[in-house]
Tab-separated table of C-alpha atoms in Angstrom:
chain	number	residue	atom	x	y	z
D	1	MET	CA	44.279	158.230	137.350
D	2	ALA	CA	42.401	159.803	133.929
D	3	ALA	CA	43.048	162.629	135.011
D	4	TYR	CA	47.011	162.427	134.540
D	5	ILE	CA	46.420	160.902	131.624
D	6	ILE	CA	44.079	163.996	130.288
D	7	ARG	CA	47.000	166.408	131.177
D	8	ARG	CA	49.556	164.546	129.232
D	9	LEU	CA	48.223	164.074	126.409
D	10	LEU	CA	47.695	167.818	126.366
D	11	LEU	CA	50.962	168.282	127.111
D	12	ILE	CA	51.602	166.065	123.621
D	13	LEU	CA	50.062	169.678	121.861
D	14	PRO	CA	52.760	171.739	123.009
D	15	THR	CA	55.793	169.257	123.455
D	16	LEU	CA	55.486	168.960	119.631
D	17	TRP	CA	55.091	172.547	118.818
D	18	ALA	CA	58.655	172.765	120.731
D	19	ILE	CA	60.382	169.846	119.050
D	20	ILE	CA	59.162	171.015	115.483
D	21	THR	CA	59.387	174.655	115.881
D	22	ILE	CA	63.128	173.629	116.616
D	23	ASN	CA	63.511	171.639	114.133
D	24	PHE	CA	62.558	174.139	111.776
D	25	PHE	CA	65.123	176.754	112.203
D	26	ILE	CA	67.521	175.930	112.768
D	27	VAL	CA	67.290	173.056	109.783
D	28	GLN	CA	65.732	175.807	107.669
D	29	ILE	CA	69.219	177.669	108.430
D	30	ALA	CA	71.083	175.449	108.227
D	31	PRO	CA	73.756	175.399	104.360
D	32	GLY	CA	72.694	172.860	101.489
D	33	GLY	CA	68.633	173.684	100.721
D	34	PRO	CA	67.005	171.463	98.579
D	35	VAL	CA	68.232	174.959	96.151
D	36	ASP	CA	71.029	173.962	96.978
D	37	GLN	CA	70.734	170.878	95.907
D	38	ALA	CA	68.893	171.339	92.331
D	39	ILE	CA	70.547	173.935	91.340
D	40	ALA	CA	73.420	171.075	92.094
D	41	ASP	CA	71.825	168.627	89.949
D	42	MET	CA	71.263	170.915	87.216
D	43	GLN	CA	75.346	172.221	86.390
D	44	GLY	CA	75.543	169.171	86.408
D	45	LEU	CA	73.552	169.297	83.365
D	46	GLY	CA	74.380	171.715	81.696
D	47	GLN	CA	72.137	174.836	81.284
D	48	ASN	CA	69.534	174.823	78.041
D	49	SER	CA	68.867	170.958	80.338
D	50	ALA	CA	68.558	173.145	83.040
D	51	VAL	CA	65.965	175.448	82.200
D	52	GLN	CA	64.102	172.964	80.351
D	53	ARG	CA	63.384	170.630	83.522
D	54	ILE	CA	62.650	173.961	84.765
D	55	SER	CA	60.533	175.271	82.539
D	56	GLY	CA	58.606	172.280	81.349
D	57	SER	CA	58.929	172.540	77.456
D	58	GLY	CA	61.273	171.651	75.042
D	59	GLN	CA	62.546	174.715	74.149
D	60	ALA	CA	65.834	176.297	75.850
D	61	GLN	CA	65.288	180.314	76.561
D	62	GLY	CA	67.644	181.026	74.899
D	63	PRO	CA	71.674	182.304	76.008
D	64	VAL	CA	72.526	182.688	79.434
D	65	ASN	CA	74.339	187.198	78.094
D	66	ALA	CA	76.664	188.316	80.643
D	67	ASP	CA	75.323	190.699	82.572
D	68	ARG	CA	73.482	187.835	83.824
D	69	ILE	CA	76.040	186.355	85.064
D	70	ARG	CA	77.960	188.160	86.215
D	71	GLN	CA	73.924	188.534	88.446
D	72	SER	CA	74.243	185.212	89.420
D	73	ASN	CA	77.624	185.329	90.800
D	74	SER	CA	76.727	187.394	93.466
D	75	SER	CA	73.456	184.384	94.380
D	76	ALA	CA	73.545	183.457	97.817
D	77	TYR	CA	73.815	180.780	96.415
D	78	ARG	CA	77.672	179.430	95.765
D	79	GLY	CA	76.559	176.405	93.665
D	80	ALA	CA	73.939	179.101	91.622
D	81	ARG	CA	76.933	181.084	89.151
D	82	GLY	CA	76.360	180.551	85.500
D	83	LEU	CA	72.533	180.283	86.556
D	84	ASP	CA	70.061	182.792	85.447
D	85	PRO	CA	68.568	184.266	87.520
D	86	GLU	CA	65.206	183.639	86.467
D	87	VAL	CA	65.919	180.114	86.229
D	88	ILE	CA	67.383	180.655	90.313
D	89	ALA	CA	64.101	182.501	91.183
D	90	GLU	CA	62.079	180.002	89.845
D	91	ILE	CA	63.893	176.814	91.603
D	92	GLU	CA	62.857	178.917	95.242
D	93	LYS	CA	58.920	179.517	94.064
D	94	ARG	CA	59.252	175.657	93.226
D	95	TYR	CA	59.874	174.513	96.614
D	96	GLY	CA	58.354	177.676	98.205
D	97	PHE	CA	61.556	179.487	99.154
D	98	ASP	CA	60.173	182.901	97.335
D	99	LYS	CA	58.074	182.894	100.809
D	100	PRO	CA	60.017	184.436	103.807
D	101	ILE	CA	61.071	182.291	106.360
D	102	GLY	CA	58.473	182.720	109.015
D	103	ILE	CA	55.254	183.319	106.318
D	104	ARG	CA	56.838	178.971	105.597
D	105	TYR	CA	56.557	178.346	109.414
D	106	LEU	CA	53.403	179.487	109.775
D	107	ASP	CA	52.494	177.996	106.995
D	108	MET	CA	53.891	174.159	108.148
D	109	LEU	CA	52.497	174.954	111.746
D	110	LYS	CA	48.982	175.490	108.992
D	111	ASN	CA	49.083	172.351	107.088
D	112	TYR	CA	51.209	170.111	110.229
D	113	GLY	CA	47.574	171.326	112.544
D	114	THR	CA	44.994	169.286	109.694
D	115	LEU	CA	47.469	166.641	108.802
D	116	ASN	CA	48.505	167.674	105.462
D	117	PHE	CA	52.584	167.560	105.332
D	118	GLY	CA	52.527	168.161	101.670
D	119	ASP	CA	54.797	166.220	98.991
D	120	SER	CA	58.441	165.375	98.550
D	121	LEU	CA	59.914	168.162	96.437
D	122	PHE	CA	62.253	165.098	94.688
D	123	ARG	CA	59.682	162.494	95.378
D	124	GLY	CA	56.911	163.844	93.454
D	125	ARG	CA	54.469	161.949	95.469
D	126	SER	CA	52.562	162.513	99.094
D	127	VAL	CA	53.935	162.526	101.823
D	128	LEU	CA	52.276	160.391	103.803
D	129	ASP	CA	51.433	158.045	100.845
D	130	LEU	CA	56.171	157.110	100.592
D	131	ILE	CA	54.734	156.549	104.844
D	132	ALA	CA	52.466	154.621	104.778
D	133	GLU	CA	54.164	152.014	101.980
D	134	ARG	CA	57.266	152.102	103.777
D	135	LEU	CA	55.399	151.907	107.613
D	136	PRO	CA	54.825	147.667	107.151
D	137	VAL	CA	58.712	147.655	106.487
D	138	SER	CA	59.387	149.458	110.654
D	139	ILE	CA	56.499	148.241	111.684
D	140	SER	CA	57.559	144.840	111.411
D	141	LEU	CA	61.129	144.834	111.870
D	142	GLY	CA	60.519	146.926	114.895
D	143	MET	CA	58.010	144.907	116.517
D	144	TRP	CA	58.997	141.515	115.819
D	145	SER	CA	62.758	142.594	116.851
D	146	THR	CA	61.900	143.707	119.806
D	147	LEU	CA	59.208	141.422	121.271
D	148	ILE	CA	62.082	138.733	120.628
D	149	ILE	CA	64.186	140.674	122.523
D	150	TYR	CA	61.891	141.268	125.151
D	151	LEU	CA	61.040	137.947	125.204
D	152	VAL	CA	64.411	136.468	125.430
D	153	SER	CA	66.102	139.048	127.247
D	154	ILE	CA	64.067	139.722	130.453
D	155	PRO	CA	63.456	135.623	131.468
D	156	LEU	CA	67.454	135.009	130.770
D	157	GLY	CA	68.208	137.634	133.113
D	158	ILE	CA	65.750	136.993	135.710
D	159	GLN	CA	67.018	132.971	135.852
D	160	LYS	CA	70.559	134.752	135.642
D	161	ALA	CA	69.926	136.499	138.829
D	162	ILE	CA	68.232	133.199	140.430
D	163	ARG	CA	72.057	131.909	139.643
D	164	ASN	CA	74.354	134.573	139.982
D	165	GLY	CA	78.312	132.810	139.576
D	166	SER	CA	76.448	130.486	138.334
D	167	PRO	CA	78.430	127.967	134.797
D	168	PHE	CA	74.377	129.339	132.832
D	169	ASP	CA	75.652	132.836	134.244
D	170	LEU	CA	79.160	132.992	133.156
D	171	TRP	CA	78.256	131.450	129.407
D	172	THR	CA	75.081	133.234	128.872
D	173	SER	CA	77.362	136.382	130.134
D	174	SER	CA	80.079	135.998	127.585
D	175	ALA	CA	77.550	134.907	124.769
D	176	VAL	CA	75.567	138.211	124.963
D	177	ILE	CA	78.521	140.246	125.772
D	178	LEU	CA	80.134	138.478	122.298
D	179	GLY	CA	77.101	139.136	120.566
D	180	ASN	CA	76.419	142.996	121.322
D	181	ALA	CA	80.016	143.272	119.845
D	182	ILE	CA	79.972	142.850	116.390
D	183	PRO	CA	77.646	145.395	114.099
D	184	SER	CA	74.230	144.156	112.982
D	185	PHE	CA	75.410	145.543	110.119
D	186	LEU	CA	78.626	142.558	109.713
D	187	PHE	CA	76.909	139.916	111.109
D	188	ALA	CA	74.127	141.136	107.907
D	189	VAL	CA	76.568	140.584	105.857
D	190	LEU	CA	77.803	136.809	107.340
D	191	LEU	CA	73.885	135.357	107.050
D	192	VAL	CA	73.765	136.406	103.766
D	193	VAL	CA	77.514	135.360	102.434
D	194	LEU	CA	76.227	131.819	104.474
D	195	PHE	CA	71.964	131.254	104.195
D	196	SER	CA	71.094	134.185	101.014
D	197	GLY	CA	72.920	132.462	98.197
D	198	GLY	CA	76.305	134.531	99.073
D	199	SER	CA	78.529	131.614	98.365
D	200	PHE	CA	77.160	128.988	100.334
D	201	LEU	CA	73.416	127.253	101.217
D	202	LYS	CA	70.654	129.655	99.528
D	203	VAL	CA	68.092	128.243	101.988
D	204	PHE	CA	66.582	132.047	102.689
D	205	PRO	CA	65.147	135.117	100.216
D	206	LEU	CA	67.633	138.282	99.768
D	207	ARG	CA	65.805	141.170	99.156
D	208	GLY	CA	61.836	142.771	100.657
D	209	LEU	CA	59.065	141.030	102.478
D	210	MET	CA	56.905	138.706	100.570
D	211	SER	CA	58.292	137.018	96.816
D	212	VAL	CA	56.960	137.846	93.922
D	213	ASN	CA	54.287	135.274	93.279
D	214	PHE	CA	52.874	136.682	96.765
D	215	ALA	CA	49.683	137.941	95.950
D	216	ASP	CA	49.015	133.822	93.891
D	217	LEU	CA	49.227	132.485	97.685
D	218	SER	CA	47.325	131.087	99.504
D	219	LEU	CA	46.361	132.473	103.005
D	220	PRO	CA	48.500	130.907	105.139
D	221	ALA	CA	51.334	130.389	102.274
D	222	GLN	CA	51.224	134.229	102.226
D	223	ILE	CA	52.184	134.212	106.541
D	224	LEU	CA	55.136	131.478	105.600
D	225	ASP	CA	56.426	133.322	103.413
D	226	TYR	CA	56.793	137.089	104.908
D	227	LEU	CA	57.562	134.926	107.429
D	228	TRP	CA	60.782	132.950	106.285
D	229	HIS	CA	61.268	136.736	104.335
D	230	LEU	CA	61.783	138.056	107.877
D	231	VAL	CA	64.306	135.527	109.403
D	232	LEU	CA	67.209	137.158	108.150
D	233	PRO	CA	67.498	140.848	109.151
D	234	ILE	CA	64.991	139.939	111.912
D	235	VAL	CA	68.171	137.699	113.055
D	236	ALA	CA	70.522	140.389	112.603
D	237	ILE	CA	68.537	143.349	114.458
D	238	THR	CA	68.634	141.516	117.409
D	239	ILE	CA	71.977	139.561	117.940
D	240	GLY	CA	72.884	142.717	119.711
D	241	GLY	CA	69.736	143.451	121.294
D	242	PHE	CA	69.501	140.430	124.086
D	243	ALA	CA	72.808	142.534	125.703
D	244	THR	CA	71.820	145.696	127.353
D	245	LEU	CA	67.953	144.502	128.476
D	246	THR	CA	69.748	141.309	129.973
D	247	MET	CA	72.292	142.474	131.761
D	248	LEU	CA	69.526	145.277	133.277
D	249	THR	CA	67.204	142.829	134.171
D	250	LYS	CA	69.654	140.689	135.337
D	251	ASN	CA	70.883	143.501	138.089
D	252	SER	CA	67.677	144.812	139.090
D	253	PHE	CA	66.319	141.236	140.419
D	254	LEU	CA	69.456	140.756	142.176
D	255	ASP	CA	69.604	144.406	143.710
D	256	GLU	CA	65.344	143.511	144.600
D	257	ILE	CA	66.527	140.173	146.207
D	258	HIS	CA	69.118	140.768	148.517
D	259	LYS	CA	66.089	144.036	150.020
D	260	GLN	CA	64.848	143.653	153.077
D	261	TYR	CA	61.329	142.443	152.659
D	262	VAL	CA	62.597	139.587	150.739
D	263	MET	CA	64.476	137.846	153.318
D	264	THR	CA	61.083	138.818	155.357
D	265	ALA	CA	59.503	136.701	152.668
D	266	ARG	CA	60.884	134.197	153.133
D	267	ALA	CA	61.327	134.105	157.190
D	268	LYS	CA	57.393	133.633	157.179
D	269	GLY	CA	58.022	130.074	154.903
D	270	LEU	CA	56.615	132.251	150.813
D	271	THR	CA	58.275	129.472	149.019
D	272	GLU	CA	61.486	130.964	146.442
D	273	LYS	CA	58.545	131.145	143.064
D	274	GLY	CA	56.588	133.265	145.604
D	275	ILE	CA	58.777	135.565	146.535
D	276	LEU	CA	60.387	136.025	142.912
D	277	LEU	CA	56.166	136.472	141.082
D	278	GLY	CA	55.316	138.338	143.928
D	279	HIS	CA	57.463	140.829	145.155
D	280	VAL	CA	60.681	140.581	143.428
D	281	PHE	CA	58.996	141.081	139.799
D	282	ARG	CA	56.737	143.078	140.757
D	283	ASN	CA	59.732	146.249	141.901
D	284	ALA	CA	62.449	144.674	139.306
D	285	MET	CA	60.334	145.429	136.781
D	286	LEU	CA	59.733	149.186	136.952
D	287	ILE	CA	63.313	150.115	135.191
D	288	VAL	CA	62.809	147.605	133.109
D	289	ILE	CA	59.180	149.336	131.814
D	290	ALA	CA	61.246	152.394	131.784
D	291	GLY	CA	62.883	151.699	129.262
D	292	PHE	CA	61.053	150.219	126.986
D	293	PRO	CA	59.724	153.409	124.505
D	294	GLY	CA	63.012	154.826	123.330
D	295	ALA	CA	64.348	150.890	122.958
D	296	PHE	CA	60.940	150.547	121.048
D	297	ILE	CA	61.617	153.713	119.397
D	298	ALA	CA	65.047	153.390	118.901
D	299	MET	CA	64.979	149.502	117.153
D	300	PHE	CA	61.655	150.956	114.700
D	301	PHE	CA	62.338	153.655	113.074
D	302	THR	CA	66.875	154.151	113.556
D	303	GLY	CA	67.811	150.705	114.562
D	304	SER	CA	67.483	148.986	111.412
D	305	LEU	CA	68.906	151.765	108.262
D	306	LEU	CA	71.766	149.907	107.569
D	307	ILE	CA	70.472	146.222	107.769
D	308	GLU	CA	67.072	148.249	105.249
D	309	VAL	CA	69.899	148.894	102.783
D	310	ILE	CA	71.672	145.331	102.661
D	311	PHE	CA	68.139	143.363	102.478
D	312	SER	CA	66.986	146.199	99.735
D	313	LEU	CA	63.773	146.831	102.744
D	314	GLU	CA	62.919	149.772	101.626
D	315	GLY	CA	62.017	150.965	105.023
D	316	MET	CA	61.307	154.147	107.275
D	317	GLY	CA	64.898	154.116	108.152
D	318	LEU	CA	65.996	154.826	105.127
D	319	LEU	CA	63.649	157.195	104.182
D	320	GLY	CA	64.610	159.453	106.451
D	321	PHE	CA	68.267	158.978	105.190
D	322	GLU	CA	67.501	159.755	101.666
D	323	SER	CA	65.284	162.834	102.935
D	324	THR	CA	68.030	163.908	105.044
D	325	MET	CA	70.663	163.466	102.781
D	326	GLN	CA	68.375	165.396	99.950
D	327	ARG	CA	67.243	167.712	102.337
D	328	ASP	CA	63.730	167.115	101.428
D	329	TYR	CA	62.056	168.962	103.819
D	330	PRO	CA	58.384	168.313	103.487
D	331	VAL	CA	59.816	164.288	103.859
D	332	ILE	CA	62.451	165.611	107.213
D	333	PHE	CA	59.657	167.326	108.819
D	334	ALA	CA	57.040	164.991	108.341
D	335	THR	CA	59.044	162.439	110.124
D	336	LEU	CA	60.251	164.180	113.503
D	337	TYR	CA	56.683	164.735	113.400
D	338	LEU	CA	55.621	161.441	113.590
D	339	PHE	CA	58.137	159.676	115.265
D	340	THR	CA	57.657	162.316	117.979
D	341	LEU	CA	54.508	161.875	118.852
D	342	MET	CA	54.529	158.235	118.899
D	343	GLY	CA	57.774	158.318	121.454
D	344	LEU	CA	55.232	160.856	123.311
D	345	LEU	CA	51.981	158.893	123.782
D	346	LEU	CA	54.412	155.954	124.471
D	347	SER	CA	55.680	157.162	127.388
D	348	LEU	CA	52.625	157.819	128.312
D	349	VAL	CA	51.751	153.426	128.020
D	350	SER	CA	55.199	153.049	130.244
D	351	ASP	CA	53.561	155.466	133.079
D	352	VAL	CA	49.790	153.194	132.180
D	353	LEU	CA	52.106	150.077	132.793
D	354	TYR	CA	53.893	151.443	135.431
D	355	THR	CA	50.318	151.608	137.689
D	356	ILE	CA	48.872	147.620	136.203
D	357	ILE	CA	52.343	146.897	137.621
D	358	ASP	CA	52.837	148.186	141.064
D	359	PRO	CA	49.465	149.638	142.081
D	360	ARG	CA	51.003	151.210	144.937
D	361	ILE	CA	52.294	154.132	142.141
D	362	THR	CA	50.093	156.616	142.067
D	363	PHE	CA	50.735	159.989	139.035
D	364	GLU	CA	47.924	162.197	141.143
D	365	ALA	CA	48.633	164.340	144.012
D	366	GLN	CA	47.984	163.554	147.178
D	367	GLY	CA	46.425	166.022	149.384
């Protein structure tokens, strides 16, 4: 097992390189990059204001003559018409686009090898500082949502398999399917209206993960305040997350319950509880564990974007969306790098869990 883990860890490096490389060249050749974004912003501010922003001085650089306007009209940037070519060159230099794409790519690999993700193009802050600031929100939403979904769905799926076809099975299936049919953002709006001072009750806070006076509270009060702020976002996220895992668990257990080894165990006089926990559970849970990394990553980073917007939570989902819209390449590639790394590590954890649940599984080469 140790040799397998080492091989998987070594494979992370070329996998990260391949993903980053493919996305780098796709994003770099796509139109509407940060230079276009900056030019579009400056066009809205006017010529003199644009020049002042680039030069950093309070004085305009003089009128743009007709020759320069004609030169800028031939620029590769569609939004650059009417801007001084010197201004465009300064914008390119500011965002690092004065270098050939190959040099930019090599610089990125060198920086990422030392975990130097640079600064945001539009926020004026270190990318690592931005990620560190947003991670607590995403960790809170992703961790609690995934934990609640698994703690509810797995026991529920097992009970549905045991009582297959009963009224309990019918009503619980209807409930989880109905929850899955309701969009999480729509349910979040409903929760705000009902319980957060929208039109009815004002029981739960609407914004952030902590109160204004959080620092002045005692430790138990801080924990309660944190959990109280999480109630509505977590309920909104999890309401539609039970159906898939519940039905997957049920079907997996049903498939195992009807196999020959279960009938053999019953013939030997084993109790139903002993068969379920000692034999069926170990085999049926393998397929559930296999989907854990993907489910966690989806819940951790992408599943809570609209929830973050509705409840004014500054998380990784919102950061990634805003960076994509702004073409903030350092933030885009840094988050992609971290998401990929976490996904690969969780995939390895999933494989290790396979062997813990079922010791018969081994990843070592057989002679």
